[in-house]
mmCIF file of C-alpha atoms in Angstrom:
data_model
loop_
_atom_site.group_PDB
_atom_site.id
_atom_site.type_symbol
_atom_site.label_atom_id
_atom_site.label_comp_id
_atom_site.label_asym_id
_atom_site.label_seq_id
_atom_site.Cartn_x
_atom_site.Cartn_y
_atom_site.Cartn_z
ATOM 1 C CA MET A 1 16.891 -10.622 -4.011
ATOM 2 C CA VAL A 2 17.932 -7.630 -6.060
ATOM 3 C CA VAL A 3 15.921 -4.455 -5.812
ATOM 4 C CA ALA A 4 15.607 -2.209 -8.885
ATOM 5 C CA GLY A 5 17.619 1.065 -8.816
ATOM 6 C CA GLN A 6 20.618 -0.661 -7.288
ATOM 7 C CA ASP A 7 23.858 -1.007 -9.172
ATOM 8 C CA PRO A 8 23.848 -3.859 -11.745
ATOM 9 C CA VAL A 9 24.446 -7.200 -10.215
ATOM 10 C CA LEU A 10 27.431 -9.401 -11.408
ATOM 11 C CA VAL A 11 26.759 -13.099 -11.807
ATOM 12 C CA GLY A 12 28.437 -16.219 -13.338
ATOM 13 C CA GLU A 13 31.969 -17.185 -13.925
ATOM 14 C CA ASN A 14 32.456 -14.368 -16.482
ATOM 15 C CA HIS A 15 30.499 -11.817 -14.299
ATOM 16 C CA GLU A 16 28.054 -10.888 -16.961
ATOM 17 C CA THR A 17 26.218 -7.661 -16.144
ATOM 18 C CA VAL A 18 22.485 -7.969 -15.425
ATOM 19 C CA LEU A 19 20.598 -4.714 -15.504
ATOM 20 C CA ALA A 20 17.734 -3.839 -13.252
ATOM 21 C CA PHE A 21 14.800 -2.856 -15.507
ATOM 22 C CA SER A 22 11.689 -1.397 -13.997
ATOM 23 C CA ALA A 23 10.879 -4.557 -12.049
ATOM 24 C CA THR A 24 10.858 -4.302 -8.420
ATOM 25 C CA SER A 25 12.899 -7.414 -7.556
ATOM 26 C CA TYR A 26 14.882 -10.275 -8.913
ATOM 27 C CA ASN A 27 15.650 -13.730 -7.638
ATOM 28 C CA ILE A 28 19.156 -14.998 -7.521
ATOM 29 C CA GLY A 29 19.996 -18.461 -8.678
ATOM 30 C CA HIS A 30 23.259 -20.397 -8.889
ATOM 31 C CA ARG A 31 23.992 -19.000 -12.302
ATOM 32 C CA SER A 32 21.189 -16.719 -12.983
ATOM 33 C CA VAL A 33 19.289 -13.687 -11.796
ATOM 34 C CA TYR A 34 15.618 -13.895 -12.787
ATOM 35 C CA SER A 35 12.138 -12.608 -12.440
ATOM 36 C CA LEU A 36 9.621 -15.115 -13.910
ATOM 37 C CA GLN A 37 6.018 -15.196 -13.110
ATOM 38 C CA ILE A 38 2.946 -16.729 -14.692
ATOM 39 C CA HIS A 39 -0.745 -16.133 -14.316
ATOM 40 C CA LEU A 40 -2.504 -19.521 -14.330
ATOM 41 C CA VAL A 41 -6.248 -20.120 -14.575
ATOM 42 C CA LEU A 42 -7.630 -23.546 -13.918
ATOM 43 C CA VAL A 43 -11.376 -24.232 -14.571
ATOM 44 C CA THR A 44 -13.429 -27.081 -13.116
ATOM 45 C CA LYS A 45 -14.596 -29.862 -15.383
ATOM 46 C CA TYR A 46 -17.691 -28.923 -17.417
ATOM 47 C CA ARG A 47 -17.474 -25.527 -15.634
ATOM 48 C CA ARG A 48 -19.460 -26.877 -12.669
ATOM 49 C CA ARG A 49 -19.721 -24.595 -9.708
ATOM 50 C CA VAL A 50 -18.211 -27.068 -7.339
ATOM 51 C CA ILE A 51 -15.734 -25.010 -5.368
ATOM 52 C CA THR A 52 -16.824 -23.912 -1.933
ATOM 53 C CA ALA A 53 -15.094 -21.447 0.451
ATOM 54 C CA PRO A 54 -13.418 -24.245 2.560
ATOM 55 C CA MET A 55 -12.375 -25.961 -0.637
ATOM 56 C CA LEU A 56 -10.881 -22.742 -1.983
ATOM 57 C CA GLN A 57 -8.862 -22.370 1.167
ATOM 58 C CA ARG A 58 -7.648 -25.947 0.982
ATOM 59 C CA LEU A 59 -6.575 -25.390 -2.808
ATOM 60 C CA GLU A 60 -4.632 -22.490 -1.772
ATOM 61 C CA ASP A 61 -2.794 -24.672 0.813
ATOM 62 C CA ILE A 62 -2.317 -27.361 -1.659
ATOM 63 C CA PHE A 63 -1.030 -25.046 -4.419
ATOM 64 C CA ARG A 64 1.344 -23.289 -1.931
ATOM 65 C CA ALA A 65 2.809 -26.603 -0.801
ATOM 66 C CA THR A 66 3.096 -27.952 -4.303
ATOM 67 C CA CYS A 67 4.705 -24.930 -5.500
ATOM 68 C CA GLN A 68 7.288 -25.002 -2.661
ATOM 69 C CA LYS A 69 8.227 -28.695 -3.714
ATOM 70 C CA TRP A 70 9.047 -27.166 -7.170
ATOM 71 C CA ARG A 71 11.103 -24.312 -5.750
ATOM 72 C CA CYS A 72 8.346 -21.935 -6.801
ATOM 73 C CA SER A 73 6.214 -19.572 -4.853
ATOM 74 C CA LEU A 74 2.515 -18.924 -4.830
ATOM 75 C CA VAL A 75 2.406 -15.171 -5.046
ATOM 76 C CA GLU A 76 -1.221 -14.586 -5.236
ATOM 77 C CA PHE A 77 -4.375 -16.880 -5.298
ATOM 78 C CA ASN A 78 -8.151 -16.477 -5.561
ATOM 79 C CA GLY A 79 -11.061 -18.105 -7.237
ATOM 80 C CA GLU A 80 -14.735 -18.576 -7.598
ATOM 81 C CA ALA A 81 -17.090 -21.596 -7.771
ATOM 82 C CA ASP A 82 -15.800 -22.701 -11.136
ATOM 83 C CA TYR A 83 -12.248 -21.542 -11.486
ATOM 84 C CA VAL A 84 -9.072 -20.432 -9.696
ATOM 85 C CA HIS A 85 -6.388 -17.860 -10.433
ATOM 86 C CA LEU A 86 -2.864 -18.360 -9.436
ATOM 87 C CA LEU A 87 0.141 -16.061 -9.732
ATOM 88 C CA VAL A 88 3.263 -18.151 -9.519
ATOM 89 C CA SER A 89 6.929 -17.161 -9.462
ATOM 90 C CA PHE A 90 9.310 -19.850 -10.548
ATOM 91 C CA PRO A 91 13.120 -20.489 -11.421
ATOM 92 C CA PRO A 92 14.201 -20.717 -15.058
ATOM 93 C CA ASP A 93 14.831 -24.537 -14.913
ATOM 94 C CA VAL A 94 11.111 -25.277 -14.087
ATOM 95 C CA GLN A 95 9.026 -26.323 -17.118
ATOM 96 C CA VAL A 96 5.747 -24.603 -16.927
ATOM 97 C CA SER A 97 3.907 -27.481 -18.450
ATOM 98 C CA LYS A 98 5.036 -29.966 -15.921
ATOM 99 C CA LEU A 99 4.479 -27.532 -13.102
ATOM 100 C CA VAL A 100 0.870 -26.987 -14.219
ATOM 101 C CA ASN A 101 0.405 -30.741 -14.812
ATOM 102 C CA ASN A 102 1.494 -31.456 -11.103
ATOM 103 C CA LEU A 103 -0.502 -28.573 -9.665
ATOM 104 C CA LYS A 104 -3.688 -29.984 -11.347
ATOM 105 C CA THR A 105 -3.068 -33.621 -10.430
ATOM 106 C CA VAL A 106 -2.126 -33.118 -6.830
ATOM 107 C CA SER A 107 -4.995 -30.715 -6.226
ATOM 108 C CA SER A 108 -7.541 -32.846 -7.922
ATOM 109 C CA ARG A 109 -6.615 -35.986 -6.099
ATOM 110 C CA LEU A 110 -6.495 -34.410 -2.727
ATOM 111 C CA ILE A 111 -9.794 -32.314 -3.172
ATOM 112 C CA ARG A 112 -11.666 -35.477 -4.458
ATOM 113 C CA LYS A 113 -10.374 -37.341 -1.364
ATOM 114 C CA GLU A 114 -10.944 -34.668 1.302
ATOM 115 C CA PHE A 115 -14.191 -33.273 -0.019
ATOM 116 C CA ALA A 116 -15.602 -36.573 -1.462
ATOM 117 C CA THR A 117 -19.190 -35.854 -0.720
ATOM 118 C CA GLU A 118 -19.271 -32.444 -2.125
ATOM 119 C CA VAL A 119 -17.427 -33.427 -5.257
ATOM 120 C CA ALA A 120 -19.554 -36.627 -5.819
ATOM 121 C CA ARG A 121 -22.653 -34.308 -6.329
ATOM 122 C CA PHE A 122 -21.075 -32.921 -9.319
ATOM 123 C CA TYR A 123 -18.845 -35.633 -10.878
ATOM 124 C CA SER A 124 -19.442 -39.382 -11.004
ATOM 125 C CA LYS A 125 -15.920 -40.042 -12.354
ATOM 126 C CA PRO A 126 -12.524 -39.083 -10.784
ATOM 127 C CA VAL A 127 -12.146 -35.712 -12.362
ATOM 128 C CA PHE A 128 -11.997 -32.134 -11.165
ATOM 129 C CA TRP A 129 -10.281 -29.787 -13.548
ATOM 130 C CA THR A 130 -10.772 -29.537 -17.268
ATOM 131 C CA GLY A 131 -7.866 -30.730 -19.391
ATOM 132 C CA ALA A 132 -7.130 -27.263 -20.684
ATOM 133 C CA TYR A 133 -5.691 -24.278 -18.717
ATOM 134 C CA PHE A 134 -4.783 -20.694 -19.436
ATOM 135 C CA VAL A 135 -1.332 -19.387 -18.742
ATOM 136 C CA ALA A 136 0.325 -16.051 -19.551
ATOM 137 C CA SER A 137 3.714 -14.906 -18.637
ATOM 138 C CA CYS A 138 3.857 -11.532 -16.657
ATOM 139 C CA GLY A 139 6.738 -9.461 -15.632
ATOM 140 C CA GLY A 140 7.968 -6.161 -14.684
ATOM 141 C CA VAL A 141 8.489 -4.571 -18.150
ATOM 142 C CA THR A 142 6.481 -4.446 -21.292
ATOM 143 C CA VAL A 143 7.578 -5.834 -24.589
ATOM 144 C CA GLU A 144 7.871 -2.179 -25.754
ATOM 145 C CA GLU A 145 10.303 -1.345 -23.113
ATOM 146 C CA LEU A 146 12.400 -4.410 -23.816
ATOM 147 C CA LYS A 147 12.571 -3.503 -27.496
ATOM 148 C CA LYS A 148 13.596 0.045 -26.668
ATOM 149 C CA TYR A 149 16.389 -1.312 -24.362
ATOM 150 C CA VAL A 150 17.664 -3.733 -26.943
ATOM 151 C CA GLU A 151 17.548 -1.005 -29.665
ATOM 152 C CA GLN A 152 19.612 1.280 -27.541
ATOM 153 C CA GLN A 153 22.389 -1.117 -26.988
ATOM 154 C CA ALA A 154 25.790 -0.326 -28.653
ATOM 155 C CA THR A 155 26.663 -2.507 -31.596
ATOM 156 C CA PRO A 156 30.150 -3.908 -31.698
ATOM 157 C CA ARG A 157 32.775 -2.357 -34.045
ATOM 158 C CA LEU A 158 33.588 -4.565 -37.070
#
């Protein structure tokens, strides 16, 4: 992990320079230095208020374990009776859509199995999450800061 304010980090065969913007830390991969996070919101099918406190705790455990299998980390988690919020950090080779699909599939299957009685009061079919989801990238710098940084770079002499 690289902390902002330190000297630039050199990575890769050609030792490309990676600058520390205003983000607090970066992850170091085999050939990359990165800081990738998404904010993910999953909503229960038909917005039914099915999630109980024990279910919410179990969902956190399921999401944490699933993220770990994907070499990701669950940074923050919370939710209410009809939706959950996840803040996930992930490496650059992970496809967000595949990660989200797996998080939804695994959690739905396990919750329906472990809380069968509670879930059956709301759903007669094997469903838990709506087909859609909300995802937004989030990071340590704003688009405006990145634009300013790129604009200030020296142009090569022709």
